[in-house]
Structure formats: C-alpha cells, structure tokens
XYZ file of C-alpha atoms in Angstrom:
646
model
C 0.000 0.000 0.000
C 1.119 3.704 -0.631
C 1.051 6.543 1.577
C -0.339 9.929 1.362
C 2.169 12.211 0.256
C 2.778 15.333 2.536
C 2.949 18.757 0.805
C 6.497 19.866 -1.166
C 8.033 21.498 -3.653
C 5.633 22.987 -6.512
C 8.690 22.778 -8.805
C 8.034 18.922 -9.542
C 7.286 17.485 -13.322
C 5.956 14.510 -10.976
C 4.091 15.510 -8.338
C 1.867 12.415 -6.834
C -0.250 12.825 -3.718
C 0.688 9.364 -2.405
C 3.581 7.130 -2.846
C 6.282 5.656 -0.950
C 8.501 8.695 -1.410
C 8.294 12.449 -2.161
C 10.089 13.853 -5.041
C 12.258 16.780 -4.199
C 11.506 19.694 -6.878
C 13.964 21.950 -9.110
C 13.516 24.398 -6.131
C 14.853 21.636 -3.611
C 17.729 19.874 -5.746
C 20.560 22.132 -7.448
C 23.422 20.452 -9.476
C 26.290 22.285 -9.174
C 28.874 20.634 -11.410
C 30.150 17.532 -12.784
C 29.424 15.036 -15.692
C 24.929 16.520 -15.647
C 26.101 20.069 -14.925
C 28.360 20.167 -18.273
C 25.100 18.788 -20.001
C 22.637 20.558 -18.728
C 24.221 24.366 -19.199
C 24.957 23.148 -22.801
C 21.144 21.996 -23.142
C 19.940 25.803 -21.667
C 22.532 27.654 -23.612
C 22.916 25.768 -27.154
C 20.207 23.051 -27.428
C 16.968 24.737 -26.749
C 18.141 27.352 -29.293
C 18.918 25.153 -31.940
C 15.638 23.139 -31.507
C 13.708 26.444 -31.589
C 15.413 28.002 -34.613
C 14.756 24.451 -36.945
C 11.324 24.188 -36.019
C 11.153 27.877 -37.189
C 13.018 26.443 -40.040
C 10.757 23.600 -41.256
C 7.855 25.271 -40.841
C 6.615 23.467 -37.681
C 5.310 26.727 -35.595
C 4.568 28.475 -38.706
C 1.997 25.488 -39.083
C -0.238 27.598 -36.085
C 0.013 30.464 -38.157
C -0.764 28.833 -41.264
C -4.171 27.800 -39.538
C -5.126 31.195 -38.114
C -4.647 32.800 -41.565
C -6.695 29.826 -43.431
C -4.198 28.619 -45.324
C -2.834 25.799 -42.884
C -4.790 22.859 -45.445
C -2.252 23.423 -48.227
C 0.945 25.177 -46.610
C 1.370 22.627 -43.260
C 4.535 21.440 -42.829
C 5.533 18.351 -40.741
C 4.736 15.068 -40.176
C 0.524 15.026 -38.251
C 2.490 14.978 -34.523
C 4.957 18.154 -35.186
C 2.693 20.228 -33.379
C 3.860 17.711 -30.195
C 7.286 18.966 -30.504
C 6.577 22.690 -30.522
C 5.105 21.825 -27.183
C 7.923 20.032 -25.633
C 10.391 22.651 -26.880
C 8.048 24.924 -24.514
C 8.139 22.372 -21.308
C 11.735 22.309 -21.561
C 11.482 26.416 -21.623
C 9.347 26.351 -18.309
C 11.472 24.046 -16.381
C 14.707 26.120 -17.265
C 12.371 29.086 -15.561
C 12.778 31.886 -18.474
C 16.716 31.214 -17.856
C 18.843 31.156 -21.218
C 15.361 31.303 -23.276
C 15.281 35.313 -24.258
C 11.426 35.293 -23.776
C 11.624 32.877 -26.296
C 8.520 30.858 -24.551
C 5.720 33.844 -24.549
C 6.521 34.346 -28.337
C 5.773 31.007 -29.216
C 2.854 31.015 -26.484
C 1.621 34.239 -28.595
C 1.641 31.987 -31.953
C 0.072 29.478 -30.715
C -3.277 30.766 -29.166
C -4.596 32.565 -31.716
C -5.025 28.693 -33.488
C -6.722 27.204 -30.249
C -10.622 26.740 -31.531
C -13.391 28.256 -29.292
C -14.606 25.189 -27.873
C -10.423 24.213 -27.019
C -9.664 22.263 -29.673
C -6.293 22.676 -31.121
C -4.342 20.523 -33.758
C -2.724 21.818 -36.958
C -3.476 18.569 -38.881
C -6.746 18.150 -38.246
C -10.469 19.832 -38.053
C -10.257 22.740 -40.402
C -11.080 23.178 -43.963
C -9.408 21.155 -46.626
C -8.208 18.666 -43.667
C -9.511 15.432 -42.380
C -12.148 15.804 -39.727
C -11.527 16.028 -36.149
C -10.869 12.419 -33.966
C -10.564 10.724 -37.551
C -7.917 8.911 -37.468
C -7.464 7.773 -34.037
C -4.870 5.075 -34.727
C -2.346 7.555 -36.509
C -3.526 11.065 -36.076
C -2.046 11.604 -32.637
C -4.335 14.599 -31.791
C -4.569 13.375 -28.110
C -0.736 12.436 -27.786
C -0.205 16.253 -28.828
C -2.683 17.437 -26.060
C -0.461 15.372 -23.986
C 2.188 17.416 -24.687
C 0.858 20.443 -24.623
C -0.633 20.031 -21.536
C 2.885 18.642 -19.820
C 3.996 21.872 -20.880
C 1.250 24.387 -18.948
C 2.092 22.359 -16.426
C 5.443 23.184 -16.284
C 4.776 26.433 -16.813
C 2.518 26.937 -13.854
C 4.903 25.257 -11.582
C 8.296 27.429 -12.817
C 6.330 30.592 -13.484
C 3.148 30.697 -12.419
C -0.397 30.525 -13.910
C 0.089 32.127 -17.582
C -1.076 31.994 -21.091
C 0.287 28.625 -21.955
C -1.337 26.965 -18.562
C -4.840 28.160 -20.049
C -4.256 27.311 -23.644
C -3.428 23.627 -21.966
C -6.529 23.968 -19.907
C -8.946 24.572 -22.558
C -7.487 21.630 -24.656
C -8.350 19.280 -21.528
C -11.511 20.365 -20.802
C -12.390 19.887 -24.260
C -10.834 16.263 -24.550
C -13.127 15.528 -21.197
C -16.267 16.883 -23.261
C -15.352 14.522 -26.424
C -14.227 12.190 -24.917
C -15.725 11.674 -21.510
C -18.917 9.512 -20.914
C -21.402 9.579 -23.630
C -18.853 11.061 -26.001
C -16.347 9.579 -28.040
C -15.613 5.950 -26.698
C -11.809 5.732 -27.729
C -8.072 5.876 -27.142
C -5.193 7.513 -28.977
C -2.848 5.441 -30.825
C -0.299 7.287 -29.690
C -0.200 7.072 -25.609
C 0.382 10.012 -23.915
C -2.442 11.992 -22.976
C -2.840 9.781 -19.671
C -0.044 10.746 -17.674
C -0.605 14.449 -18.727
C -4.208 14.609 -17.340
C -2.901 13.436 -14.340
C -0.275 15.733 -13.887
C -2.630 18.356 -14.304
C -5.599 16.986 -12.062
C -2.538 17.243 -9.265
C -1.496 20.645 -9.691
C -5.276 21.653 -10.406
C -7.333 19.846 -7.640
C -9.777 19.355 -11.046
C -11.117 15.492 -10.501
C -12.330 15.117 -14.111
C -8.802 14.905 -15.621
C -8.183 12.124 -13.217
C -11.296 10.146 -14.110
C -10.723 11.053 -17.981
C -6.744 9.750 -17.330
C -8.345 6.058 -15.845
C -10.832 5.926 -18.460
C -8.232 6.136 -21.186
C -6.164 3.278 -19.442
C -9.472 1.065 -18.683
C -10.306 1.563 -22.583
C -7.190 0.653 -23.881
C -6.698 -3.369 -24.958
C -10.738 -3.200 -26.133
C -9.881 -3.316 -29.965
C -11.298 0.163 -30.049
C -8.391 1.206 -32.169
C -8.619 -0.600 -36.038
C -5.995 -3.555 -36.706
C -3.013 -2.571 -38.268
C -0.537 -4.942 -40.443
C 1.507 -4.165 -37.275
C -1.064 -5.645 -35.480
C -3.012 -4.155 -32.202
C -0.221 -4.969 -30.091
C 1.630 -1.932 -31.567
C -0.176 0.406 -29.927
C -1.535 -2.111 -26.591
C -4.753 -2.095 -27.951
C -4.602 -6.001 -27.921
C -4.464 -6.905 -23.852
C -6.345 -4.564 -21.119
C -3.096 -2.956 -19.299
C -3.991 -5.045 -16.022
C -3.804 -8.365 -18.159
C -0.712 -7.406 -19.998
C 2.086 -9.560 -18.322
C 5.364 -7.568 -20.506
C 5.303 -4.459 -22.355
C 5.259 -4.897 -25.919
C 4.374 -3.003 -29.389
C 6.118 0.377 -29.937
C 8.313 0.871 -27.693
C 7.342 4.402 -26.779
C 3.867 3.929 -26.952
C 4.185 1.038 -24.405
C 5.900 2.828 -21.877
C 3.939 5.831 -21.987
C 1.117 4.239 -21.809
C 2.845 2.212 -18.301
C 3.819 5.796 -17.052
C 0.383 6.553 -17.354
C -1.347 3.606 -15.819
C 1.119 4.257 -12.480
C 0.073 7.524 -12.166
C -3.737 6.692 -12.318
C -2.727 3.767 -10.083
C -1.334 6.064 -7.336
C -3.918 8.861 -7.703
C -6.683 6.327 -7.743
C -5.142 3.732 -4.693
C -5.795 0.928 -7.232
C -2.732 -1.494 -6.144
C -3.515 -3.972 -8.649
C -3.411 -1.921 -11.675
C 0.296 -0.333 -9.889
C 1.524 -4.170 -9.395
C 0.220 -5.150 -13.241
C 2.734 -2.435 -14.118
C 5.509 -3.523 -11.867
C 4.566 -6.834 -13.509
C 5.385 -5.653 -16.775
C 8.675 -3.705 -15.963
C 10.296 -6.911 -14.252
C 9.518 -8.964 -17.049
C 10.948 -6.449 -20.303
C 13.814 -5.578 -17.714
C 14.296 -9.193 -17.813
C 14.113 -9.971 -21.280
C 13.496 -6.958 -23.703
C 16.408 -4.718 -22.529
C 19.664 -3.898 -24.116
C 22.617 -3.359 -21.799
C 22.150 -0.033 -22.082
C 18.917 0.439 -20.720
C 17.933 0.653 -24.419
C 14.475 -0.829 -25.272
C 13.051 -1.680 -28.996
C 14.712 -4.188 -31.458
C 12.529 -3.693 -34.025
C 13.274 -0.793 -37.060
C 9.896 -1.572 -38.765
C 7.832 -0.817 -36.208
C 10.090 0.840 -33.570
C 8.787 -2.178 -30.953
C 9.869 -4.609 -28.724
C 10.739 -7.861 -30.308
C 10.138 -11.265 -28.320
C 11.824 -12.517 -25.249
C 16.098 -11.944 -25.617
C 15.560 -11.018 -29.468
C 17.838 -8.145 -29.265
C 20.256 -8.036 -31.949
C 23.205 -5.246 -31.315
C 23.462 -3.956 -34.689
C 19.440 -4.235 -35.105
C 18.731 -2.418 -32.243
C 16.270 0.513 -32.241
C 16.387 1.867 -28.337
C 14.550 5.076 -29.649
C 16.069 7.900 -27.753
C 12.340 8.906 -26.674
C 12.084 5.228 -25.232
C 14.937 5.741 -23.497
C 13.412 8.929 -21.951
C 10.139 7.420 -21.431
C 11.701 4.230 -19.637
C 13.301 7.004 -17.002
C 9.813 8.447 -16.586
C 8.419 5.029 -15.488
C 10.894 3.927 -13.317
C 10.846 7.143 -11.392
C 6.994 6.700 -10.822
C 8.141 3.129 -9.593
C 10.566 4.698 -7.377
C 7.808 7.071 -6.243
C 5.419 4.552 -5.558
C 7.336 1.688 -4.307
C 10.510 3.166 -2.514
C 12.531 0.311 -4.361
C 16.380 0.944 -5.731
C 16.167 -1.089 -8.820
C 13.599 1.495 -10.320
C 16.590 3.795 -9.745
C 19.545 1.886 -10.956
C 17.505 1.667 -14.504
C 17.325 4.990 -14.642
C 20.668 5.715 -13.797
C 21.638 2.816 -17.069
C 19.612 4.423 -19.178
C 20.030 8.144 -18.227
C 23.835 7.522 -19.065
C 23.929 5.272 -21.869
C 20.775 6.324 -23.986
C 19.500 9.911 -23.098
C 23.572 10.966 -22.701
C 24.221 9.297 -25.781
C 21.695 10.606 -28.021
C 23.481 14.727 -28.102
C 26.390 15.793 -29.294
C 28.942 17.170 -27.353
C 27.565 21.211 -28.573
C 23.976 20.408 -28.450
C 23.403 20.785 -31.909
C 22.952 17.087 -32.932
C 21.335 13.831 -32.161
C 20.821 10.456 -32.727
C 17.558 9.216 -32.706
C 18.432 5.445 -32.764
C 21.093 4.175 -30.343
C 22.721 0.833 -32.231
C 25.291 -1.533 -29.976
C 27.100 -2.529 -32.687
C 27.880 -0.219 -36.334
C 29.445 -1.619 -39.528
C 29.781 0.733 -41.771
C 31.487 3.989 -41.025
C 28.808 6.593 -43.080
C 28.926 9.898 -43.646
C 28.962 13.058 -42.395
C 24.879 14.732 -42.134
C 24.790 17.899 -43.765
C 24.209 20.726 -41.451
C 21.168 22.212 -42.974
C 19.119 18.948 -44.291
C 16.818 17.137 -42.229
C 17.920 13.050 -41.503
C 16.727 9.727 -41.670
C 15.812 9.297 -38.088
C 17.510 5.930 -37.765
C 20.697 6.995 -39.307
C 23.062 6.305 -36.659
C 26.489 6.758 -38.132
C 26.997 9.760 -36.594
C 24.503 12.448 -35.177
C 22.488 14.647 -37.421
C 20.890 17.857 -36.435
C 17.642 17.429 -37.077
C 15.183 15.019 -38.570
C 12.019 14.654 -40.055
C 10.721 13.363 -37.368
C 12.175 14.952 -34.371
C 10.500 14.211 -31.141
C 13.879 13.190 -29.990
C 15.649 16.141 -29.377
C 12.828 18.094 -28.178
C 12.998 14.747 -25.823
C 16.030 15.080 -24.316
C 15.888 18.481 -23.642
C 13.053 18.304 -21.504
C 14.202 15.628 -19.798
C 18.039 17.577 -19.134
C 16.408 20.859 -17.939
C 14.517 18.547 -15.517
C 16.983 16.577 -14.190
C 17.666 17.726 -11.293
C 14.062 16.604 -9.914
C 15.603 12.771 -10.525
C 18.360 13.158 -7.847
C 16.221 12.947 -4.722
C 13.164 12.129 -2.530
C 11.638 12.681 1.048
C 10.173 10.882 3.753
C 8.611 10.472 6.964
C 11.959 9.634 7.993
C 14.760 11.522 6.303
C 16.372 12.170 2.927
C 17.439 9.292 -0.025
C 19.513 9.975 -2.906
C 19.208 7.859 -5.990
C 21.301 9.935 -9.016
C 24.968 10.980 -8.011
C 25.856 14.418 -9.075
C 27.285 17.464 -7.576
C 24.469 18.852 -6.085
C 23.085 21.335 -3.117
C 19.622 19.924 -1.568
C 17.655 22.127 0.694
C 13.971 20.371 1.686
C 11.481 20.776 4.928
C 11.050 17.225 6.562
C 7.701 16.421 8.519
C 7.460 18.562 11.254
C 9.008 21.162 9.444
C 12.172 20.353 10.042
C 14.961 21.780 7.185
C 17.568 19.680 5.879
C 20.644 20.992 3.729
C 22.852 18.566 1.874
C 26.267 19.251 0.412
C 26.692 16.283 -2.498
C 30.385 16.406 -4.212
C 31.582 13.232 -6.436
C 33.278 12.974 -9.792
C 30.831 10.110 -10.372
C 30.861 8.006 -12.827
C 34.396 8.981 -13.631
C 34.927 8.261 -9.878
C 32.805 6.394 -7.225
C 33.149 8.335 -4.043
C 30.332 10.258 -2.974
C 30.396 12.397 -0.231
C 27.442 14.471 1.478
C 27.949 16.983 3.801
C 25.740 18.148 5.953
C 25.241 22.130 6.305
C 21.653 22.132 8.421
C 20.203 19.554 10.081
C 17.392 19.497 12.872
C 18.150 18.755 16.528
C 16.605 15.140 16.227
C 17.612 12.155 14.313
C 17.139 11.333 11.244
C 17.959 9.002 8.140
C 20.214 9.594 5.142
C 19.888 7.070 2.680
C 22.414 6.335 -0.352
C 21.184 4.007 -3.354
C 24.056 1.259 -3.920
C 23.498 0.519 -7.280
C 23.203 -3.227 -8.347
C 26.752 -3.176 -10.565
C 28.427 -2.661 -7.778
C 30.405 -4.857 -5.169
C 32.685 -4.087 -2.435
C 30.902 -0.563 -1.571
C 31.504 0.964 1.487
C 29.751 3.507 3.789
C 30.706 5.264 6.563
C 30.585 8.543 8.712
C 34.036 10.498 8.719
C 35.556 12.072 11.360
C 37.052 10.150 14.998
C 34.111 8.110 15.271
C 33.316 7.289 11.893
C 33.219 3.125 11.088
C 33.524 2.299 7.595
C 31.122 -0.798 7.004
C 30.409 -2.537 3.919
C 27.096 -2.209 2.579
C 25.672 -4.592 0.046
C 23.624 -3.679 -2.639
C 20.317 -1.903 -2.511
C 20.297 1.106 0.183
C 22.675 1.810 2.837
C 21.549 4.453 5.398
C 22.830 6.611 8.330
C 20.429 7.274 10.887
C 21.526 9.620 14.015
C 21.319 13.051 15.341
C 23.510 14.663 11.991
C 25.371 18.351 13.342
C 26.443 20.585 10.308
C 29.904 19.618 9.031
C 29.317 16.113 9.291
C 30.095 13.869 6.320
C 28.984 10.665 4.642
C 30.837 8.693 1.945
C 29.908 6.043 0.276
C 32.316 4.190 -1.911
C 31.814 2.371 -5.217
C 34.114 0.679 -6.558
C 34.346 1.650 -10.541
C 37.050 -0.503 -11.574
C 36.103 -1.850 -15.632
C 34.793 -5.698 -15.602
C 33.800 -7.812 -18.205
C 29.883 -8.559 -18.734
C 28.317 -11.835 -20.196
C 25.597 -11.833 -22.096
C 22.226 -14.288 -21.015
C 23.072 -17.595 -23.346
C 19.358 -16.999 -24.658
C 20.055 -13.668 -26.253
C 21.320 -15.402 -29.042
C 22.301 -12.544 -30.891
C 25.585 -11.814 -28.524
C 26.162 -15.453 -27.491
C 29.765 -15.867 -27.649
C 30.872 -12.068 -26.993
C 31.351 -10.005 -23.652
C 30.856 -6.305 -22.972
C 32.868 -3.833 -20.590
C 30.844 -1.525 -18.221
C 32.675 0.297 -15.843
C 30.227 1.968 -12.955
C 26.856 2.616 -14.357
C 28.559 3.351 -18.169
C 28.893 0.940 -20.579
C 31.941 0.968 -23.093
C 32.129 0.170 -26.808
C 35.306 -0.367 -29.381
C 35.255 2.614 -31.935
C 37.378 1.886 -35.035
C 39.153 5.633 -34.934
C 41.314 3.812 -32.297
C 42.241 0.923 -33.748
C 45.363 0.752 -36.251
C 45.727 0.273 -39.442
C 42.351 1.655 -40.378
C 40.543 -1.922 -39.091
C 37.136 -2.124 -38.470
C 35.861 -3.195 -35.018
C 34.824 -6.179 -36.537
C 38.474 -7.289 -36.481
C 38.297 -7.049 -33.258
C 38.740 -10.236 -30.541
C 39.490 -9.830 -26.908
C 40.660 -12.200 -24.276
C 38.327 -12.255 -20.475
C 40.656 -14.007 -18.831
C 42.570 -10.862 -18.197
C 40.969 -7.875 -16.515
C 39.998 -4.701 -18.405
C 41.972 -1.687 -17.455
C 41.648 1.643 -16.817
C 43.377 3.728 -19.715
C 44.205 7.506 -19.839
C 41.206 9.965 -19.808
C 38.207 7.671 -19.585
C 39.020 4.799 -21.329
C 39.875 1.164 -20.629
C 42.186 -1.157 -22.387
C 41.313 -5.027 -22.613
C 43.762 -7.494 -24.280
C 42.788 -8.719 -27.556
C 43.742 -9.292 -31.336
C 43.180 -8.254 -34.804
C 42.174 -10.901 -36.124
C 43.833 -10.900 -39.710
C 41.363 -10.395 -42.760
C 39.730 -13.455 -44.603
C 37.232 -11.340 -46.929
C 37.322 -14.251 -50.141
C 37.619 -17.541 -48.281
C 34.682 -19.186 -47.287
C 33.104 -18.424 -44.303
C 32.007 -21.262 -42.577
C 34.494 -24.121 -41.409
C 34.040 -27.822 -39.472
C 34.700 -27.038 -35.830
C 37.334 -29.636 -35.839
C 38.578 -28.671 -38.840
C 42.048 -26.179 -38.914
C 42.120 -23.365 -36.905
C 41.868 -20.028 -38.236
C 45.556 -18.109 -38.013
C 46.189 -16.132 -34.846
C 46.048 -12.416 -35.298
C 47.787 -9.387 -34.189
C 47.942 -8.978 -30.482
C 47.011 -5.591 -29.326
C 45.673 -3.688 -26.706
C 42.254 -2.664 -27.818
C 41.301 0.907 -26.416
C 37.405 1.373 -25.398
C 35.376 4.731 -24.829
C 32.139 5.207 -23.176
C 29.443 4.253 -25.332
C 28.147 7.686 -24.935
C 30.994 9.431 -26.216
C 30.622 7.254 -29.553
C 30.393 9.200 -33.406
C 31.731 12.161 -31.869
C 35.541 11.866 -33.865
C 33.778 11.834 -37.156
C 32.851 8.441 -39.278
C 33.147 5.073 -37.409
C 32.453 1.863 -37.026
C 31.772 0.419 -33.706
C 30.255 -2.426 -31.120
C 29.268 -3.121 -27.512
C 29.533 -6.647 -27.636
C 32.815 -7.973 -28.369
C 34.051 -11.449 -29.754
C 35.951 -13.542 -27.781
C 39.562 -14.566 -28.881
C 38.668 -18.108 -28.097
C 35.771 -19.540 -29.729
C 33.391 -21.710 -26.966
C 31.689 -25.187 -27.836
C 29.569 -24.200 -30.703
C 32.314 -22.155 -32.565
C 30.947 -18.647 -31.571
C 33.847 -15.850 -31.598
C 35.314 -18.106 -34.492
C-alpha cells in the first residue's frame, strides 16, 4: 500500500499525492557541477536554441500560423504529430524558468493561441477546412498524444512561473478532450499514448477530478480493440491486452511505456494497487528480457517495438532515444510509488547510456536510434538537411521526425528533480551528481545537503551536511546493483567504515552541520556476459565500468581496421586507460574477406592475429571523432563449444 504524500516542492514534473517517497523539486535539488552540470548548461545555452530556430526552419510553428490565416490545409509542414514537438520545446522552456530562453517561450505562447478553436480544440493537422475531420484517425492522427504534450507543458509552466497563457491554452485543450471524450462522447483511445499521464499531472497541480477520471478511463479503454488492426497488429499500440492483463510491455516501444507511465500515475492517484503491481509486472519482465545493456528498449526498425523474449540483436537495435526517456519516466513513478532501488539503478543505465548518448557534445545534434554494434562507417549529415531518423552513423541535427531532441531536452532541464526524494523519515539519494539539496522534513524540520563526487568517472560520494534538525534522522544512499565491495561510513574520529551490500545503505543519528557521509563504489572496468538466450551476442562479452557501458570505436584501432576485427581475451581484466578509457587485451584478427566463411569445428584453426591492446570509450561518447564503425559486444579470442567468436 502507498502513503499519502505530505505537501512539497511545486517545482516537480511529478508531483503524486501518495507514494512511498516524495520527489524533491527543481527548487529543492541544485546540481552544481560535474558530468549533468556540463550537459545541462549546454542543453539551456545551445540546445533549446537550436531546436527552436529548426522548427522555425521547417515550418513546424509556422503550421499555427498557417491555420489562423486559413491557409494551414495546403501550406502545413511536418509530419501530423509536429505540433507535439513545438510543445515540448516549450516544457523544456518552463522548467529552465525563463533562464537562457530570451522570452523565447511567450513568443511562441503568442503563436500558438490565436489557433486554439473556441470550444479548445487545437491541432494543426486536423479539423479545419481542406483537412480530415476532427478524432478521424485515431490510430495515426495523434491529436490526443499532442494534447499530452501540450498540456505537460502548462504544467510546467505553472509550476516554474506561475499561472500564464500557456497553462490556459493547456486547460482549454483538456476540458475539451473531457467533453469529447468523456462519458457519452467519443468511446476511444489515442494510438499514440500520452495523454494519460498528462491529465494526471494536471488533475494534481489543479485539484480538477475530471482529468483524473478522464486519465483512468483512457487506461481502462485501452486493450478493447477500439483502435482498427493494423498490419503491425493491435499490439503496436496495446490495444490487444487490457493494461492489467498485460504480463510484458510490448508493441512500440514508446507507446508502451507511456502508456505504463500513465497507468502508475492513475494507479497512485486512484489507490488501485492492482493496476500499480500489473505495471511492476510488466517492468520486471521487459527488464528481464526486452532490454539492451544499455537500458535501451526496442529491437525492431519496422515498427520501432519490442521484439520477443532476448531477441535483441546489437546492430538491429532501435532503443529510440524517446524510449529511453520514457523508460526514465516510469521507473521514477516506480521509485515514487514503491521506494525500491532497482527502479533507480535503470534509470541511472539508461540516463547515461541512452539519453547521454543521443546529443552531441555542442547540443546541436542527435541520434535518434542508439545501435550496440555499427558496420559501416557513413557519412557526415549535412548541417542544414533534415535526416533519416535511424541513421546512426553519426549524429544529425535534425530530422524529419524529431520528437527526440525536443525529448532530451526536456528531460536535461529537468533533471535535477531525478536526484532525490523525502520521507517520513529523512532524505534518499538515488542519481549521483554534484548537487546542493535544501527540503522541509515532517514537522518542518529543514535539511541541507552538500553532495560532491566525480561520479561516474569516480565512485566516491560524499554528502555533507550544512543544516540539520536537533533530532535524528535518516540519510539514505542508493548502492546501485553493478556494484560490489561498496563501502559507507561517517568520517571524522568516530566514523566506522562498514560494507554495505547492494540496494540502500543508510545513516540514521542526530547529523550536526559539518558532518560527512561517503559512500564508496568501486568503478574498476569488468567484463559482462551476455544471457546464453540472447542469441544474438552469445559468444561475446561487454565492458561496463560503474553505471557506463563501453564500446570499441574503429578511430582507435590501427591500421584503419574495423571493429569487426576485433577479438578480446576475459581471462585478463579490463583496465583503466588515460582519460576515460579502458584497455582489454585482444587481437586483430587478420582479414579473410574471399575464403569461405564457414568451417568444421574440428577442422584447422583459423591463423592467430595481431595482439594488441584494444582501447574502449564510453558508449556515450561514440560518433563524436567523425565516421566510425563500432560495437558493444565484443568477440571472444577463443571460440566456446559451438564455434561462436570463431
């Protein structure tokens, strides 16, 4: 059972009323430096920019003034969602609170309103003359899943800012979904998920029941067949299995995990435990099964979905950038609800390996796709040409579908609401970063944190304490689950350093100001094995030091060789190289391109190659020294029983 949640911060994208634990808002949580402070300043100061300035570009909020001048039916640019990414561009506004934006938010507030129809509907695609009717195309016409978005964003911009013109522009659109598509209107989903976890959001920071009850009716409806079969089949969009049935997510990949976000928060609002543990359900069993190393989800390119149970092919995989950002919006609901780490140390995967992966370096590029494992080096994107969005050679700047970067950079000026919660009890940190955390614990008690670490590069954390109140409380530290050998303790003369296993370790005692916790995790590079099932890596390892994973890049191999040349040997340890990398003994294995391929497995063995020391980066560092070829997964130098690594 969850708990009512006590009042906090009104700077929370998240904000349930019950849970486990209360999320600490942007107010609360600062980061101050390190690996997410470099990423975040570059998303405020380059990357909102350069999203606003292409969708200016392309046409995409010229679209709303296309359709206030009449001409939208035969001058609309975009794909039928682009209106979805105007609106995250303006979430990721709020949430940087008018910082680094140049007013940039109100103008494209002042654009958009005019286009907003009397009764609050408001879609560029859809509903005037010349277009396709209103609610016509459910399956692909994502009118609600742009509401969703829209509405995420007043939202945010009544929690940063206050009550203004974009909160009512995203209140009128909700009260007009509830009116079509309440009881006795319009009995059916979006194909697109999304819409659910908005109306929640906003029955929280409204008090408004109706966008609760609108939010549960969406997730009771969905899994009906109310949405048409597809040659994808229902499945793509969960319109096949009611969500408490569902036993693993499946279908698009974004879709599906929006749609779980969703269902959690009705769960919570609602104090349905069933529907929460369906979800949890779910999660355990596509964590199991359906997940890359990376935290990555979707196999599939055709239909950007989940493929079966430990079908995950490296150099097939999708792991949408969006999923990756949706999966980090469900397991922080999890967290919310349930209080337990693993929710966190998904996050933490994913939040370094896919959503760090997917920018450039300046901002100014993406990928969409994240592949493990690339063959061919490419070429460059040019600068002022939209992309294929699963190119993945190297990161383009834009694409014609581009939900992605308007993804991530909601998701970085956010961040630091991922770092920490509250309870009854004390304070828990679940994302390392340097970071300053200031909250009120029951009773009205204040709490100030000092957080310093180098983390992931290094694995100390240490949290000083600046105010604390004159009882005890309980600081608690997530151990993540790659970890072994951590170690916790309180510095100073009476300070015991005591291992702690994986999971939580926590401090409870009457804290003064200057005292200090560490906690210790060991980030020393080790080899990872694959699950025998996924039979797509079967014979190859992987190196993840701390949370990051690392990948061979052929820009650092000699003789211009491909990664595909590439064997290594786990009997020896990987080791830490200079900078961030890590060197594991290997070969080269020497080329064979005209013999035949195949061979008896007691037949000769193929020559030895070239030893070397093969140099590995963090995966999400990858593409960023121009054309490359590269892989996660790794051959061994020494085939196993069934001539894999051969």
């Amino acid at each position: 059972m969850v708990k009512e949640n006590t009042a906090g911060s009104p700077l929370l994208p998240v904000a349930p009323t019950r849970g486990r634990l209360r999320p600490l808002g942007l107010d609360e949580v600062r980061i101050t430096g390190g690996f997410w402070a470099r990423r975040r300043h570059t998303n405020a100061t380059a990357t909102l920019d350069h999203c606003h300035d292409w969708m200016e570009r392309v046409g995409w909020i010229g679209n709303f003034r296309a359709a206030v001048e009449g001409r939208v039916h035969r001058d609309r640019r975009g794909r039928e969602f682009a209106d979805s990414d105007v609106y995250k561009l303006l979430e990721a506004m709020a949430w940087e609170g008018g910082r680094h934006t140049g007013g940039a938010l109100d103008a494209v507030t002042e654009v958009i309103a005019p286009a907003q129809e009397p009764d609050g509907y408001l879609n560029t695609a859809f509903g005037r003359p010349g277009q396709q009717p209103r609610y016509s195309d459910l399956e692909w016409g994502h009118e609600l899943y742009c509401y969703g978005h829209l509405i995420q964003a007043g939202v945010a911009q009544t929690r940063a800012l206050g009550e203004g013109e974009l909160t009512k522009i995203a209140r009128r659109a909700a009260d007009h979904v509830c009116a079509a598509f309440g009881p006795g209107g319009i009995e059916g989903v979006c194909g697109h998920p999304e819409i659910e976890t908005a109306l929640v959001e906003l029955a929280r920071v409204t008090g408004e029941q109706r966008y609760l009850d609108q939010a549960a009716l969406f997730v009771a409806r969905r899994g009906h067949g109310t949405l048409a079969d597809i040659e994808f089949g229902r499945a793509y969009y969960q319109d096949d299995i009611p969500v408490r049935d569902a036993t693993v997510l499946r279908g698009h990949a974004v879709r599906a995990l929006y749609l779980a976000a969703g269902a959690v928060d009705v769960a919570v609002e609602t104090g349905d435990d069933a529907l929460l543990a369906a979800v949890v359900r779910q999660w355990e069993t596509t964590v199991a099964r359906r997940t890359y190393l990376t935290g990555g989800m979707g196999s599939h390119h055709r239909d950007e979905s989940f493929g079966d149970d430990f079908v995950l092919p490296p150099d097939r995989a999708y792991s949408e950038t969006c999923a990756g950002v949706a999966s980090v919006m469900l397991a922080w609901r999890l967290l919310l609800a349930t209080g337990e780490p693993r929710f966190a140390d998904l996050a933490e995967r994913t939040l370094f390996n896919v959503v760090a992966t997917s920018p450039s370096q300046d901002g100014r590029a993406f990928f969409y796709a994240n592949t493990l494992h690339r063959r061919r080096r490419g070429t460059v994107p040019r600068p002022d040409a939209e992309s294929p969005r699963a190119e993945s050679s190297l990161r383009a700047p834009w694409f014609a579908v581009s939900c992605c970067p308007t993804n991530v950079a909601r998701t970085l000026a956010l961040l630091p609401a991922y770092l920490a919660t509250a309870d009854d009890h004390g304070v828990q940190l679940h994302q390392y970063a340097d970071a300053e955390i200031t909250t009120v614990l029951t009773g009205g008690h204040e709490v100030a944190l000092r957080v310093r670490t180098d983390y992931p590069s290094g694995g100390t954390v240490s949290v000083r304490i600046a105010r604390s109140p004159d009882r005890p409380w309980t600081l608690s530290l997530r151990v993540p689950a790659w970890t072994g050998g951590a170690t916790a303790w309180l510095t100073g003369p009476d300070g015991v350093r005591r291992p702690v296993a994986q999971g939580t370790a926590e401090v409870t005692r009457l804290f003064r100001p200057g005292d200090e916790i560490r906690l210790d995790l060991p980030v020393a590079p080790r080899w990872i094995t694959p699950d025998p099932r996924v039979d797509a890596v079967r014979g190859t390892v992987a190196v993840q030091r701390g949370p990051l994973v690392y990948c061979a890049e052929s820009v650092d191999l000699p003789g211009g060789r491909d990664v595909d040349a590439v064997r290594v040997d786990p009997a020896a340890a990987p080791q830490d190289g200079p900078g961030d990398t890590v060197v594991v003994p290997g070969e080269l294995a020497a080329p064979r391109d005209t013999e035949w391929p195949y061979a008896p497995l007691d037949g000769p063995a193929a020559p030895p190659g070239e030893s070397a020391g093969i140099v590995l980066v963090p995966y999400h560092s990858w593409a960023g020294r121009g054309p490359s070829t590269m892989r996660v997964w790794l051959p061994t130098a020494q085939p196993d029983a069934t001539g894999a690594g051969r």
